[in-house]
């Protein structure tokens, strides 16, 4: 009789231990989903911050180059041939001085700014994709607790409900047209 009571108590302790362990695993899994969702928000914030700053910098540099070219063209339009020759000599002198300065400082060109912008776009998009994949992996692990036996018994008693996967908008599923 003592052995039977001991076995029953051992079974009860095992079941309670299993229930508590499974319950904790489900809660930890749900916490990982929340953390991954926060990671998506961090990636979206990073994308917004980086891209807006890079676009502003590229636009400013592009405007500077456009204004400079326009000023040069406008200056030359009203010049006589002799004035153009003098301006060319002055520009040649200035150009050689600029080359000397350029050797001492990093070269700045709008094409490099665009390349940096493209690199930043790729970087933030990869970060965002990784955050979304992590979220979906955590949702899969959590949802598995809810549908597999015997952990589904614990999940149902906790009132746990399945979590949705992160899905792309229908617009983003379409092919991108580059003009």
PDB file of C-alpha atoms in Angstrom, residues 22-172:
ATOM      1  CA  UNK A  22       5.428  23.215 -20.261  1.00  0.00           C
ATOM      2  CA  UNK A  23       3.610  26.300 -18.989  1.00  0.00           C
ATOM      3  CA  UNK A  24       6.926  28.103 -18.499  1.00  0.00           C
ATOM      4  CA  UNK A  25       8.084  27.067 -21.976  1.00  0.00           C
ATOM      5  CA  UNK A  26       4.915  28.483 -23.521  1.00  0.00           C
ATOM      6  CA  UNK A  27       5.357  31.755 -21.610  1.00  0.00           C
ATOM      7  CA  UNK A  28       9.019  31.997 -22.649  1.00  0.00           C
ATOM      8  CA  UNK A  29       8.043  31.346 -26.247  1.00  0.00           C
ATOM      9  CA  UNK A  30       5.452  34.111 -26.098  1.00  0.00           C
ATOM     10  CA  UNK A  31       8.070  36.443 -24.617  1.00  0.00           C
ATOM     11  CA  UNK A  32      10.410  35.635 -27.542  1.00  0.00           C
ATOM     12  CA  UNK A  33       7.615  36.577 -29.948  1.00  0.00           C
ATOM     13  CA  UNK A  34       7.205  39.941 -28.208  1.00  0.00           C
ATOM     14  CA  UNK A  35      10.967  40.488 -28.295  1.00  0.00           C
ATOM     15  CA  UNK A  36      11.086  39.642 -32.008  1.00  0.00           C
ATOM     16  CA  UNK A  37       8.180  41.991 -32.681  1.00  0.00           C
ATOM     17  CA  UNK A  38      10.115  44.724 -30.906  1.00  0.00           C
ATOM     18  CA  UNK A  39      13.091  43.832 -33.119  1.00  0.00           C
ATOM     19  CA  UNK A  40      10.945  44.513 -36.173  1.00  0.00           C
ATOM     20  CA  UNK A  41      10.068  47.937 -34.728  1.00  0.00           C
ATOM     21  CA  UNK A  42      13.754  48.640 -34.115  1.00  0.00           C
ATOM     22  CA  UNK A  43      14.591  47.652 -37.704  1.00  0.00           C
ATOM     23  CA  UNK A  44      11.778  49.818 -39.088  1.00  0.00           C
ATOM     24  CA  UNK A  45      12.986  52.772 -37.022  1.00  0.00           C
ATOM     25  CA  UNK A  46      16.552  52.204 -38.215  1.00  0.00           C
ATOM     26  CA  UNK A  47      15.368  52.045 -41.819  1.00  0.00           C
ATOM     27  CA  UNK A  48      13.434  55.294 -41.466  1.00  0.00           C
ATOM     28  CA  UNK A  49      16.267  57.140 -39.706  1.00  0.00           C
ATOM     29  CA  UNK A  50      19.054  55.957 -42.014  1.00  0.00           C
ATOM     30  CA  UNK A  51      17.166  56.408 -45.251  1.00  0.00           C
ATOM     31  CA  UNK A  52      15.786  59.852 -44.467  1.00  0.00           C
ATOM     32  CA  UNK A  53      19.223  61.102 -43.394  1.00  0.00           C
ATOM     33  CA  UNK A  54      20.943  59.576 -46.426  1.00  0.00           C
ATOM     34  CA  UNK A  55      18.303  60.920 -48.828  1.00  0.00           C
ATOM     35  CA  UNK A  56      18.624  64.390 -47.337  1.00  0.00           C
ATOM     36  CA  UNK A  57      22.413  64.263 -47.727  1.00  0.00           C
ATOM     37  CA  UNK A  58      22.226  63.012 -51.314  1.00  0.00           C
ATOM     38  CA  UNK A  59      19.608  65.602 -52.248  1.00  0.00           C
ATOM     39  CA  UNK A  60      21.691  68.396 -50.717  1.00  0.00           C
ATOM     40  CA  UNK A  61      24.831  67.299 -52.560  1.00  0.00           C
ATOM     41  CA  UNK A  62      22.925  66.815 -55.806  1.00  0.00           C
ATOM     42  CA  UNK A  63      21.458  70.321 -55.465  1.00  0.00           C
ATOM     43  CA  UNK A  64      24.950  71.723 -54.881  1.00  0.00           C
ATOM     44  CA  UNK A  65      26.283  70.028 -58.030  1.00  0.00           C
ATOM     45  CA  UNK A  66      23.265  71.107 -60.086  1.00  0.00           C
ATOM     46  CA  UNK A  67      23.536  74.706 -58.868  1.00  0.00           C
ATOM     47  CA  UNK A  68      27.266  74.781 -59.587  1.00  0.00           C
ATOM     48  CA  UNK A  69      26.814  73.493 -63.145  1.00  0.00           C
ATOM     49  CA  UNK A  70      23.934  75.920 -63.771  1.00  0.00           C
ATOM     50  CA  UNK A  71      26.019  78.844 -62.522  1.00  0.00           C
ATOM     51  CA  UNK A  72      28.926  77.913 -64.784  1.00  0.00           C
ATOM     52  CA  UNK A  73      26.656  77.560 -67.832  1.00  0.00           C
ATOM     53  CA  UNK A  74      24.863  80.841 -67.063  1.00  0.00           C
ATOM     54  CA  UNK A  75      28.158  82.705 -66.579  1.00  0.00           C
ATOM     55  CA  UNK A  76      29.507  81.528 -69.923  1.00  0.00           C
ATOM     56  CA  UNK A  77      26.335  82.372 -71.867  1.00  0.00           C
ATOM     57  CA  UNK A  78      26.826  86.137 -71.789  1.00  0.00           C
ATOM     58  CA  UNK A  79      30.603  86.156 -72.304  1.00  0.00           C
ATOM     59  CA  UNK A  80      32.554  87.233 -75.310  1.00  0.00           C
ATOM     60  CA  UNK A  81      35.229  84.921 -76.693  1.00  0.00           C
ATOM     61  CA  UNK A  82      37.975  86.880 -74.940  1.00  0.00           C
ATOM     62  CA  UNK A  83      36.083  86.756 -71.618  1.00  0.00           C
ATOM     63  CA  UNK A  84      35.622  83.027 -72.078  1.00  0.00           C
ATOM     64  CA  UNK A  85      39.348  82.562 -72.677  1.00  0.00           C
ATOM     65  CA  UNK A  86      40.160  84.527 -69.522  1.00  0.00           C
ATOM     66  CA  UNK A  87      37.544  82.529 -67.566  1.00  0.00           C
ATOM     67  CA  UNK A  88      38.997  79.271 -68.915  1.00  0.00           C
ATOM     68  CA  UNK A  89      42.495  80.299 -67.787  1.00  0.00           C
ATOM     69  CA  UNK A  90      41.102  81.199 -64.352  1.00  0.00           C
ATOM     70  CA  UNK A  91      39.192  77.912 -64.227  1.00  0.00           C
ATOM     71  CA  UNK A  92      42.352  75.983 -65.218  1.00  0.00           C
ATOM     72  CA  UNK A  93      44.268  77.662 -62.397  1.00  0.00           C
ATOM     73  CA  UNK A  94      41.445  77.006 -59.963  1.00  0.00           C
ATOM     74  CA  UNK A  95      41.149  73.424 -61.210  1.00  0.00           C
ATOM     75  CA  UNK A  96      44.824  72.707 -60.561  1.00  0.00           C
ATOM     76  CA  UNK A  97      44.481  74.191 -57.071  1.00  0.00           C
ATOM     77  CA  UNK A  98      41.403  72.033 -56.470  1.00  0.00           C
ATOM     78  CA  UNK A  99      43.310  68.929 -57.599  1.00  0.00           C
ATOM     79  CA  UNK A 100      45.968  69.682 -54.997  1.00  0.00           C
ATOM     80  CA  UNK A 101      43.279  70.068 -52.323  1.00  0.00           C
ATOM     81  CA  UNK A 102      41.505  66.910 -53.510  1.00  0.00           C
ATOM     82  CA  UNK A 103      44.687  64.898 -53.022  1.00  0.00           C
ATOM     83  CA  UNK A 104      44.644  65.863 -49.351  1.00  0.00           C
ATOM     84  CA  UNK A 105      40.923  65.253 -48.752  1.00  0.00           C
ATOM     85  CA  UNK A 106      38.500  62.442 -49.566  1.00  0.00           C
ATOM     86  CA  UNK A 107      36.827  62.806 -52.930  1.00  0.00           C
ATOM     87  CA  UNK A 108      33.153  63.745 -52.723  1.00  0.00           C
ATOM     88  CA  UNK A 109      30.911  62.995 -55.681  1.00  0.00           C
ATOM     89  CA  UNK A 110      27.197  62.522 -55.903  1.00  0.00           C
ATOM     90  CA  UNK A 111      27.727  59.078 -57.440  1.00  0.00           C
ATOM     91  CA  UNK A 112      29.497  58.008 -54.254  1.00  0.00           C
ATOM     92  CA  UNK A 113      26.606  59.391 -52.229  1.00  0.00           C
ATOM     93  CA  UNK A 114      24.172  57.358 -54.308  1.00  0.00           C
ATOM     94  CA  UNK A 115      26.333  54.260 -53.871  1.00  0.00           C
ATOM     95  CA  UNK A 116      26.352  54.851 -50.108  1.00  0.00           C
ATOM     96  CA  UNK A 117      22.592  55.326 -50.159  1.00  0.00           C
ATOM     97  CA  UNK A 118      22.144  52.042 -52.030  1.00  0.00           C
ATOM     98  CA  UNK A 119      24.435  50.264 -49.571  1.00  0.00           C
ATOM     99  CA  UNK A 120      22.460  51.699 -46.639  1.00  0.00           C
ATOM    100  CA  UNK A 121      19.180  50.617 -48.200  1.00  0.00           C
ATOM    101  CA  UNK A 122      20.461  47.053 -48.623  1.00  0.00           C
ATOM    102  CA  UNK A 123      21.789  47.010 -45.047  1.00  0.00           C
ATOM    103  CA  UNK A 124      18.588  48.214 -43.385  1.00  0.00           C
ATOM    104  CA  UNK A 125      16.406  45.966 -45.543  1.00  0.00           C
ATOM    105  CA  UNK A 126      18.523  42.919 -44.624  1.00  0.00           C
ATOM    106  CA  UNK A 127      18.246  43.867 -40.954  1.00  0.00           C
ATOM    107  CA  UNK A 128      14.485  44.190 -41.295  1.00  0.00           C
ATOM    108  CA  UNK A 129      14.189  40.847 -43.115  1.00  0.00           C
ATOM    109  CA  UNK A 130      16.224  39.146 -40.391  1.00  0.00           C
ATOM    110  CA  UNK A 131      13.949  40.609 -37.710  1.00  0.00           C
ATOM    111  CA  UNK A 132      10.875  39.377 -39.572  1.00  0.00           C
ATOM    112  CA  UNK A 133      12.344  35.883 -40.006  1.00  0.00           C
ATOM    113  CA  UNK A 134      13.164  35.724 -36.283  1.00  0.00           C
ATOM    114  CA  UNK A 135       9.612  36.761 -35.434  1.00  0.00           C
ATOM    115  CA  UNK A 136       8.133  34.077 -37.698  1.00  0.00           C
ATOM    116  CA  UNK A 137      10.474  31.419 -36.268  1.00  0.00           C
ATOM    117  CA  UNK A 138       9.359  32.316 -32.745  1.00  0.00           C
ATOM    118  CA  UNK A 139       5.697  32.254 -33.806  1.00  0.00           C
ATOM    119  CA  UNK A 140       6.231  28.780 -35.267  1.00  0.00           C
ATOM    120  CA  UNK A 141       7.746  27.499 -32.011  1.00  0.00           C
ATOM    121  CA  UNK A 142       4.942  29.032 -29.967  1.00  0.00           C
ATOM    122  CA  UNK A 143       2.165  27.782 -32.236  1.00  0.00           C
ATOM    123  CA  UNK A 144       3.683  24.292 -32.121  1.00  0.00           C
ATOM    124  CA  UNK A 145       3.028  24.209 -28.377  1.00  0.00           C
ATOM    125  CA  UNK A 146      -0.613  25.011 -29.078  1.00  0.00           C
ATOM    126  CA  UNK A 147      -1.182  22.248 -31.605  1.00  0.00           C
ATOM    127  CA  UNK A 148       0.952  19.346 -30.382  1.00  0.00           C
ATOM    128  CA  UNK A 149      -0.077  16.853 -27.768  1.00  0.00           C
ATOM    129  CA  UNK A 150       0.302  16.983 -24.764  1.00  0.00           C
ATOM    130  CA  UNK A 151       1.500  20.608 -24.590  1.00  0.00           C
ATOM    131  CA  UNK A 152      -1.792  21.711 -26.169  1.00  0.00           C
ATOM    132  CA  UNK A 153      -3.553  20.643 -22.955  1.00  0.00           C
ATOM    133  CA  UNK A 154      -1.468  23.114 -20.952  1.00  0.00           C
ATOM    134  CA  UNK A 155      -1.837  25.813 -23.618  1.00  0.00           C
ATOM    135  CA  UNK A 156      -5.617  25.448 -23.647  1.00  0.00           C
ATOM    136  CA  UNK A 157      -5.781  25.625 -19.845  1.00  0.00           C
ATOM    137  CA  UNK A 158      -3.718  28.839 -19.993  1.00  0.00           C
ATOM    138  CA  UNK A 159      -6.021  30.332 -22.613  1.00  0.00           C
ATOM    139  CA  UNK A 160      -3.162  30.645 -25.084  1.00  0.00           C
ATOM    140  CA  UNK A 161      -4.161  31.534 -28.640  1.00  0.00           C
ATOM    141  CA  UNK A 162      -2.124  31.154 -31.803  1.00  0.00           C
ATOM    142  CA  UNK A 163      -0.107  34.111 -33.033  1.00  0.00           C
ATOM    143  CA  UNK A 164      -0.174  35.345 -36.637  1.00  0.00           C
ATOM    144  CA  UNK A 165       2.880  35.169 -38.876  1.00  0.00           C
ATOM    145  CA  UNK A 166       4.361  38.344 -40.277  1.00  0.00           C
ATOM    146  CA  UNK A 167       3.169  38.623 -43.850  1.00  0.00           C
ATOM    147  CA  UNK A 168       4.103  41.052 -46.599  1.00  0.00           C
ATOM    148  CA  UNK A 169       1.526  43.530 -47.863  1.00  0.00           C
ATOM    149  CA  UNK A 170      -0.108  42.549 -51.138  1.00  0.00           C
ATOM    150  CA  UNK A 171       1.583  45.521 -52.817  1.00  0.00           C
ATOM    151  CA  UNK A 172       5.009  44.212 -51.780  1.00  0.00           C
TER     152      UNK A 172
END
